[in-house]
């Protein structure tokens, strides 16, 4: 049973938290990261921003989540998932990712959201983004999965002070009630920025850049993992992380991101 002293501490702690939140609202009124409009609370988006987000909704490939313009059934696969041997850069493979989901298309609006989280210290957005990611990943058994963020190289982490994928992973694990292994993967090789590189060059760039931390080595076998990142471009990073986990004995490795690049909506096959 909770002691009287700890109850008093809890009440005092809660009051202090709400006082701090009140002071923050006076100094920094809550603002939408997309439109700059005033919103009711920190971490919220304005109605204008909501309207302009391109959410990814069905129909999409049941494995890699690629949205289709038209599909006659919810059980369809994209060409790369249907015939992975013919597609060098498909997302899904037996030795890598099993399933991928994303909340929204990566475009000007979602780029603004990602930039706010990454560079504008809008950590208050992580909770709302995690809720959207959970909705996108609702067909995955998240409660039975260990949530793992894509790591930054220690040098990059020192510059940026935080890892945006870890912020999302923490919020997601809290909301889903799943296990979280925030430091399970480490990026032991610093890689040049992926921006502007072709799919092939991105894959080469991240090859052997990740490894499982020593203390987790013996715990990987037969467990299911959910990799978390902010943006999926070609998927090279997520595929490499999944490959490392599978090689160490992971049963299933899925991934969920806030936004993914979708070049052209395609027909299901
Ligand atoms: Zn697919």
PDB file of N, CA, C and O in Angstrom, residues 60-116:
ATOM      1  N   UNK A  60      -3.118  -1.034 -49.517  1.00  0.00           N
ATOM      2  CA  UNK A  60      -1.659  -1.051 -49.621  1.00  0.00           C
ATOM      3  C   UNK A  60      -1.176  -2.506 -49.575  1.00  0.00           C
ATOM      4  O   UNK A  60      -1.931  -3.413 -49.194  1.00  0.00           O
ATOM      5  N   UNK A  61       0.093  -2.696 -49.977  1.00  0.00           N
ATOM      6  CA  UNK A  61       0.678  -4.042 -49.985  1.00  0.00           C
ATOM      7  C   UNK A  61       0.673  -4.587 -48.562  1.00  0.00           C
ATOM      8  O   UNK A  61       1.140  -3.913 -47.633  1.00  0.00           O
ATOM      9  N   UNK A  62       0.171  -5.786 -48.386  1.00  0.00           N
ATOM     10  CA  UNK A  62       0.029  -6.300 -47.019  1.00  0.00           C
ATOM     11  C   UNK A  62       1.377  -6.607 -46.356  1.00  0.00           C
ATOM     12  O   UNK A  62       1.440  -6.765 -45.150  1.00  0.00           O
ATOM     13  N   UNK A  63       2.454  -6.634 -47.164  1.00  0.00           N
ATOM     14  CA  UNK A  63       3.769  -6.865 -46.547  1.00  0.00           C
ATOM     15  C   UNK A  63       4.554  -5.567 -46.362  1.00  0.00           C
ATOM     16  O   UNK A  63       4.876  -5.195 -45.241  1.00  0.00           O
ATOM     17  N   UNK A  64       4.834  -4.857 -47.445  1.00  0.00           N
ATOM     18  CA  UNK A  64       5.706  -3.675 -47.296  1.00  0.00           C
ATOM     19  C   UNK A  64       4.927  -2.383 -47.075  1.00  0.00           C
ATOM     20  O   UNK A  64       5.533  -1.338 -46.815  1.00  0.00           O
ATOM     21  N   UNK A  65       3.596  -2.433 -47.167  1.00  0.00           N
ATOM     22  CA  UNK A  65       2.785  -1.246 -46.888  1.00  0.00           C
ATOM     23  C   UNK A  65       2.754  -0.212 -48.001  1.00  0.00           C
ATOM     24  O   UNK A  65       2.226   0.887 -47.806  1.00  0.00           O
ATOM     25  N   UNK A  66       3.305  -0.541 -49.165  1.00  0.00           N
ATOM     26  CA  UNK A  66       3.298   0.415 -50.282  1.00  0.00           C
ATOM     27  C   UNK A  66       1.858   0.693 -50.708  1.00  0.00           C
ATOM     28  O   UNK A  66       1.111  -0.236 -51.010  1.00  0.00           O
ATOM     29  N   UNK A  67       1.447   1.979 -50.711  1.00  0.00           N
ATOM     30  CA  UNK A  67       0.045   2.252 -51.067  1.00  0.00           C
ATOM     31  C   UNK A  67      -0.250   2.015 -52.546  1.00  0.00           C
ATOM     32  O   UNK A  67       0.586   2.282 -53.403  1.00  0.00           O
ATOM     33  N   UNK A  68      -1.434   1.475 -52.810  1.00  0.00           N
ATOM     34  CA  UNK A  68      -1.895   1.253 -54.186  1.00  0.00           C
ATOM     35  C   UNK A  68      -2.930   2.303 -54.535  1.00  0.00           C
ATOM     36  O   UNK A  68      -3.723   2.718 -53.676  1.00  0.00           O
ATOM     37  N   UNK A  69      -2.933   2.655 -55.804  1.00  0.00           N
ATOM     38  CA  UNK A  69      -3.973   3.585 -56.256  1.00  0.00           C
ATOM     39  C   UNK A  69      -5.316   2.851 -56.297  1.00  0.00           C
ATOM     40  O   UNK A  69      -6.338   3.365 -55.875  1.00  0.00           O
ATOM     41  N   UNK A  70      -5.270   1.632 -56.822  1.00  0.00           N
ATOM     42  CA  UNK A  70      -6.468   0.783 -56.868  1.00  0.00           C
ATOM     43  C   UNK A  70      -6.088  -0.621 -56.421  1.00  0.00           C
ATOM     44  O   UNK A  70      -4.982  -1.068 -56.688  1.00  0.00           O
ATOM     45  N   UNK A  71      -6.999  -1.296 -55.757  1.00  0.00           N
ATOM     46  CA  UNK A  71      -6.779  -2.712 -55.429  1.00  0.00           C
ATOM     47  C   UNK A  71      -8.137  -3.354 -55.236  1.00  0.00           C
ATOM     48  O   UNK A  71      -9.031  -2.767 -54.630  1.00  0.00           O
ATOM     49  N   UNK A  72      -8.294  -4.572 -55.759  1.00  0.00           N
ATOM     50  CA  UNK A  72      -9.595  -5.220 -55.695  1.00  0.00           C
ATOM     51  C   UNK A  72      -9.778  -6.037 -54.420  1.00  0.00           C
ATOM     52  O   UNK A  72     -10.873  -6.457 -54.102  1.00  0.00           O
ATOM     53  N   UNK A  73      -8.670  -6.252 -53.680  1.00  0.00           N
ATOM     54  CA  UNK A  73      -8.764  -7.053 -52.458  1.00  0.00           C
ATOM     55  C   UNK A  73      -7.754  -6.530 -51.440  1.00  0.00           C
ATOM     56  O   UNK A  73      -6.704  -5.997 -51.815  1.00  0.00           O
ATOM     57  N   UNK A  74      -8.020  -6.682 -50.147  1.00  0.00           N
ATOM     58  CA  UNK A  74      -7.058  -6.180 -49.154  1.00  0.00           C
ATOM     59  C   UNK A  74      -5.839  -7.078 -48.992  1.00  0.00           C
ATOM     60  O   UNK A  74      -4.905  -6.742 -48.284  1.00  0.00           O
ATOM     61  N   UNK A  75      -5.827  -8.226 -49.667  1.00  0.00           N
ATOM     62  CA  UNK A  75      -4.759  -9.209 -49.468  1.00  0.00           C
ATOM     63  C   UNK A  75      -3.706  -9.202 -50.569  1.00  0.00           C
ATOM     64  O   UNK A  75      -3.105 -10.228 -50.843  1.00  0.00           O
ATOM     65  N   UNK A  76      -3.500  -8.062 -51.190  1.00  0.00           N
ATOM     66  CA  UNK A  76      -2.623  -8.043 -52.357  1.00  0.00           C
ATOM     67  C   UNK A  76      -1.191  -7.638 -52.019  1.00  0.00           C
ATOM     68  O   UNK A  76      -0.935  -6.997 -51.002  1.00  0.00           O
ATOM     69  N   UNK A  77      -0.296  -8.035 -52.917  1.00  0.00           N
ATOM     70  CA  UNK A  77       1.123  -7.719 -52.744  1.00  0.00           C
ATOM     71  C   UNK A  77       1.591  -6.816 -53.878  1.00  0.00           C
ATOM     72  O   UNK A  77       1.077  -6.893 -54.998  1.00  0.00           O
ATOM     73  N   UNK A  78       2.594  -5.996 -53.603  1.00  0.00           N
ATOM     74  CA  UNK A  78       3.216  -5.220 -54.682  1.00  0.00           C
ATOM     75  C   UNK A  78       4.141  -6.169 -55.461  1.00  0.00           C
ATOM     76  O   UNK A  78       4.420  -7.290 -55.003  1.00  0.00           O
ATOM     77  N   UNK A  79       4.635  -5.705 -56.599  1.00  0.00           N
ATOM     78  CA  UNK A  79       5.454  -6.568 -57.449  1.00  0.00           C
ATOM     79  C   UNK A  79       6.706  -7.042 -56.711  1.00  0.00           C
ATOM     80  O   UNK A  79       7.092  -8.215 -56.791  1.00  0.00           O
ATOM     81  N   UNK A  80       7.344  -6.146 -55.942  1.00  0.00           N
ATOM     82  CA  UNK A  80       8.604  -6.500 -55.266  1.00  0.00           C
ATOM     83  C   UNK A  80       8.381  -7.547 -54.174  1.00  0.00           C
ATOM     84  O   UNK A  80       9.249  -8.389 -53.944  1.00  0.00           O
ATOM     85  N   UNK A  81       7.220  -7.502 -53.491  1.00  0.00           N
ATOM     86  CA  UNK A  81       6.954  -8.499 -52.441  1.00  0.00           C
ATOM     87  C   UNK A  81       6.466  -9.813 -53.046  1.00  0.00           C
ATOM     88  O   UNK A  81       6.705 -10.883 -52.477  1.00  0.00           O
ATOM     89  N   UNK A  82       5.801  -9.729 -54.209  1.00  0.00           N
ATOM     90  CA  UNK A  82       5.297 -10.940 -54.858  1.00  0.00           C
ATOM     91  C   UNK A  82       6.436 -11.748 -55.480  1.00  0.00           C
ATOM     92  O   UNK A  82       6.400 -12.972 -55.487  1.00  0.00           O
ATOM     93  N   UNK A  83       7.462 -11.050 -55.986  1.00  0.00           N
ATOM     94  CA  UNK A  83       8.586 -11.754 -56.630  1.00  0.00           C
ATOM     95  C   UNK A  83       9.904 -11.117 -56.189  1.00  0.00           C
ATOM     96  O   UNK A  83      10.585 -10.464 -56.965  1.00  0.00           O
ATOM     97  N   UNK A  84      10.277 -11.309 -54.904  1.00  0.00           N
ATOM     98  CA  UNK A  84      11.467 -10.613 -54.379  1.00  0.00           C
ATOM     99  C   UNK A  84      12.761 -10.934 -55.128  1.00  0.00           C
ATOM    100  O   UNK A  84      13.663 -10.097 -55.196  1.00  0.00           O
ATOM    101  N   UNK A  85      12.822 -12.130 -55.731  1.00  0.00           N
ATOM    102  CA  UNK A  85      14.054 -12.511 -56.447  1.00  0.00           C
ATOM    103  C   UNK A  85      14.295 -11.618 -57.671  1.00  0.00           C
ATOM    104  O   UNK A  85      15.425 -11.476 -58.136  1.00  0.00           O
ATOM    105  N   UNK A  86      13.232 -10.992 -58.187  1.00  0.00           N
ATOM    106  CA  UNK A  86      13.387 -10.144 -59.379  1.00  0.00           C
ATOM    107  C   UNK A  86      13.650  -8.686 -59.018  1.00  0.00           C
ATOM    108  O   UNK A  86      13.838  -7.855 -59.894  1.00  0.00           O
ATOM    109  N   UNK A  87      13.578  -8.344 -57.725  1.00  0.00           N
ATOM    110  CA  UNK A  87      13.741  -6.942 -57.332  1.00  0.00           C
ATOM    111  C   UNK A  87      14.881  -6.806 -56.327  1.00  0.00           C
ATOM    112  O   UNK A  87      14.745  -7.177 -55.164  1.00  0.00           O
ATOM    113  N   UNK A  88      15.973  -6.250 -56.815  1.00  0.00           N
ATOM    114  CA  UNK A  88      17.178  -6.150 -55.984  1.00  0.00           C
ATOM    115  C   UNK A  88      16.936  -5.286 -54.740  1.00  0.00           C
ATOM    116  O   UNK A  88      17.525  -5.505 -53.697  1.00  0.00           O
ATOM    117  N   UNK A  89      16.084  -4.262 -54.875  1.00  0.00           N
ATOM    118  CA  UNK A  89      15.928  -3.311 -53.772  1.00  0.00           C
ATOM    119  C   UNK A  89      14.569  -3.357 -53.089  1.00  0.00           C
ATOM    120  O   UNK A  89      14.094  -2.357 -52.565  1.00  0.00           O
ATOM    121  N   UNK A  90      13.928  -4.534 -53.096  1.00  0.00           N
ATOM    122  CA  UNK A  90      12.653  -4.683 -52.384  1.00  0.00           C
ATOM    123  C   UNK A  90      12.880  -4.549 -50.873  1.00  0.00           C
ATOM    124  O   UNK A  90      13.975  -4.789 -50.380  1.00  0.00           O
ATOM    125  N   UNK A  91      11.818  -4.163 -50.147  1.00  0.00           N
ATOM    126  CA  UNK A  91      11.963  -3.946 -48.695  1.00  0.00           C
ATOM    127  C   UNK A  91      11.950  -5.252 -47.903  1.00  0.00           C
ATOM    128  O   UNK A  91      12.586  -5.372 -46.866  1.00  0.00           O
ATOM    129  N   UNK A  92      11.162  -6.204 -48.398  1.00  0.00           N
ATOM    130  CA  UNK A  92      10.891  -7.412 -47.619  1.00  0.00           C
ATOM    131  C   UNK A  92      11.767  -8.570 -48.069  1.00  0.00           C
ATOM    132  O   UNK A  92      11.927  -8.802 -49.276  1.00  0.00           O
ATOM    133  N   UNK A  93      12.340  -9.307 -47.120  1.00  0.00           N
ATOM    134  CA  UNK A  93      13.091 -10.517 -47.474  1.00  0.00           C
ATOM    135  C   UNK A  93      13.143 -11.436 -46.263  1.00  0.00           C
ATOM    136  O   UNK A  93      12.986 -10.992 -45.124  1.00  0.00           O
ATOM    137  N   UNK A  94      13.379 -12.689 -46.535  1.00  0.00           N
ATOM    138  CA  UNK A  94      13.420 -13.680 -45.463  1.00  0.00           C
ATOM    139  C   UNK A  94      14.513 -13.370 -44.434  1.00  0.00           C
ATOM    140  O   UNK A  94      14.343 -13.574 -43.242  1.00  0.00           O
ATOM    141  N   UNK A  95      15.634 -12.827 -44.943  1.00  0.00           N
ATOM    142  CA  UNK A  95      16.769 -12.552 -44.040  1.00  0.00           C
ATOM    143  C   UNK A  95      16.731 -11.139 -43.477  1.00  0.00           C
ATOM    144  O   UNK A  95      17.660 -10.693 -42.825  1.00  0.00           O
ATOM    145  N   UNK A  96      15.655 -10.407 -43.774  1.00  0.00           N
ATOM    146  CA  UNK A  96      15.571  -9.020 -43.313  1.00  0.00           C
ATOM    147  C   UNK A  96      14.200  -8.691 -42.757  1.00  0.00           C
ATOM    148  O   UNK A  96      13.720  -9.351 -41.837  1.00  0.00           O
ATOM    149  N   UNK A  97      13.553  -7.683 -43.348  1.00  0.00           N
ATOM    150  CA  UNK A  97      12.261  -7.208 -42.841  1.00  0.00           C
ATOM    151  C   UNK A  97      11.108  -8.130 -43.248  1.00  0.00           C
ATOM    152  O   UNK A  97      11.052  -8.601 -44.381  1.00  0.00           O
ATOM    153  N   UNK A  98      10.169  -8.318 -42.312  1.00  0.00           N
ATOM    154  CA  UNK A  98       8.986  -9.132 -42.599  1.00  0.00           C
ATOM    155  C   UNK A  98       7.780  -8.271 -42.975  1.00  0.00           C
ATOM    156  O   UNK A  98       6.911  -8.718 -43.723  1.00  0.00           O
ATOM    157  N   UNK A  99       7.702  -7.073 -42.407  1.00  0.00           N
ATOM    158  CA  UNK A  99       6.532  -6.230 -42.663  1.00  0.00           C
ATOM    159  C   UNK A  99       6.896  -4.781 -42.353  1.00  0.00           C
ATOM    160  O   UNK A  99       7.669  -4.527 -41.405  1.00  0.00           O
ATOM    161  N   UNK A 100       6.341  -3.852 -43.131  1.00  0.00           N
ATOM    162  CA  UNK A 100       6.630  -2.423 -42.903  1.00  0.00           C
ATOM    163  C   UNK A 100       5.330  -1.632 -42.965  1.00  0.00           C
ATOM    164  O   UNK A 100       4.481  -1.888 -43.822  1.00  0.00           O
ATOM    165  N   UNK A 101       5.193  -0.672 -42.056  1.00  0.00           N
ATOM    166  CA  UNK A 101       4.039   0.231 -42.089  1.00  0.00           C
ATOM    167  C   UNK A 101       4.519   1.667 -41.884  1.00  0.00           C
ATOM    168  O   UNK A 101       5.528   1.907 -41.207  1.00  0.00           O
ATOM    169  N   UNK A 102       3.774   2.610 -42.459  1.00  0.00           N
ATOM    170  CA  UNK A 102       4.104   4.037 -42.311  1.00  0.00           C
ATOM    171  C   UNK A 102       2.813   4.814 -42.123  1.00  0.00           C
ATOM    172  O   UNK A 102       1.776   4.441 -42.676  1.00  0.00           O
ATOM    173  N   UNK A 103       2.880   5.907 -41.359  1.00  0.00           N
ATOM    174  CA  UNK A 103       1.668   6.698 -41.107  1.00  0.00           C
ATOM    175  C   UNK A 103       1.304   7.569 -42.299  1.00  0.00           C
ATOM    176  O   UNK A 103       0.137   7.755 -42.600  1.00  0.00           O
ATOM    177  N   UNK A 104       2.304   8.172 -42.926  1.00  0.00           N
ATOM    178  CA  UNK A 104       2.010   9.172 -43.963  1.00  0.00           C
ATOM    179  C   UNK A 104       3.061   9.170 -45.060  1.00  0.00           C
ATOM    180  O   UNK A 104       4.159   8.629 -44.871  1.00  0.00           O
ATOM    181  N   UNK A 105       2.693   9.764 -46.194  1.00  0.00           N
ATOM    182  CA  UNK A 105       3.663   9.930 -47.270  1.00  0.00           C
ATOM    183  C   UNK A 105       4.642  11.029 -46.870  1.00  0.00           C
ATOM    184  O   UNK A 105       4.256  11.983 -46.191  1.00  0.00           O
ATOM    185  N   UNK A 106       5.878  10.892 -47.324  1.00  0.00           N
ATOM    186  CA  UNK A 106       6.863  11.940 -47.069  1.00  0.00           C
ATOM    187  C   UNK A 106       6.691  13.013 -48.129  1.00  0.00           C
ATOM    188  O   UNK A 106       6.894  12.779 -49.318  1.00  0.00           O
ATOM    189  N   UNK A 107       6.228  14.182 -47.710  1.00  0.00           N
ATOM    190  CA  UNK A 107       6.043  15.311 -48.627  1.00  0.00           C
ATOM    191  C   UNK A 107       6.368  16.596 -47.864  1.00  0.00           C
ATOM    192  O   UNK A 107       6.949  16.538 -46.779  1.00  0.00           O
ATOM    193  N   UNK A 108       5.996  17.755 -48.411  1.00  0.00           N
ATOM    194  CA  UNK A 108       6.377  19.018 -47.760  1.00  0.00           C
ATOM    195  C   UNK A 108       5.837  19.118 -46.338  1.00  0.00           C
ATOM    196  O   UNK A 108       6.511  19.622 -45.439  1.00  0.00           O
ATOM    197  N   UNK A 109       4.604  18.638 -46.136  1.00  0.00           N
ATOM    198  CA  UNK A 109       3.979  18.767 -44.812  1.00  0.00           C
ATOM    199  C   UNK A 109       4.664  17.834 -43.809  1.00  0.00           C
ATOM    200  O   UNK A 109       5.069  18.260 -42.729  1.00  0.00           O
ATOM    201  N   UNK A 110       4.822  16.555 -44.201  1.00  0.00           N
ATOM    202  CA  UNK A 110       5.439  15.619 -43.240  1.00  0.00           C
ATOM    203  C   UNK A 110       6.919  15.955 -43.042  1.00  0.00           C
ATOM    204  O   UNK A 110       7.464  15.728 -41.951  1.00  0.00           O
ATOM    205  N   UNK A 111       7.565  16.518 -44.077  1.00  0.00           N
ATOM    206  CA  UNK A 111       8.972  16.930 -43.913  1.00  0.00           C
ATOM    207  C   UNK A 111       9.055  17.991 -42.817  1.00  0.00           C
ATOM    208  O   UNK A 111       9.975  17.976 -41.988  1.00  0.00           O
ATOM    209  N   UNK A 112       8.087  18.877 -42.780  1.00  0.00           N
ATOM    210  CA  UNK A 112       8.031  19.927 -41.751  1.00  0.00           C
ATOM    211  C   UNK A 112       7.887  19.300 -40.356  1.00  0.00           C
ATOM    212  O   UNK A 112       8.522  19.725 -39.402  1.00  0.00           O
ATOM    213  N   UNK A 113       7.044  18.278 -40.267  1.00  0.00           N
ATOM    214  CA  UNK A 113       6.828  17.590 -38.983  1.00  0.00           C
ATOM    215  C   UNK A 113       8.124  16.926 -38.507  1.00  0.00           C
ATOM    216  O   UNK A 113       8.501  17.033 -37.346  1.00  0.00           O
ATOM    217  N   UNK A 114       8.783  16.240 -39.445  1.00  0.00           N
ATOM    218  CA  UNK A 114      10.020  15.530 -39.099  1.00  0.00           C
ATOM    219  C   UNK A 114      11.109  16.531 -38.687  1.00  0.00           C
ATOM    220  O   UNK A 114      11.817  16.336 -37.693  1.00  0.00           O
ATOM    221  N   UNK A 115      11.218  17.625 -39.444  1.00  0.00           N
ATOM    222  CA  UNK A 115      12.230  18.650 -39.126  1.00  0.00           C
ATOM    223  C   UNK A 115      11.982  19.252 -37.748  1.00  0.00           C
ATOM    224  O   UNK A 115      12.919  19.539 -37.012  1.00  0.00           O
ATOM    225  N   UNK A 116      10.705  19.438 -37.409  1.00  0.00           N
ATOM    226  CA  UNK A 116      10.377  20.034 -36.101  1.00  0.00           C
ATOM    227  C   UNK A 116      10.847  19.116 -34.977  1.00  0.00           C
ATOM    228  O   UNK A 116      11.382  19.578 -33.975  1.00  0.00           O
TER     229      UNK A 116
END
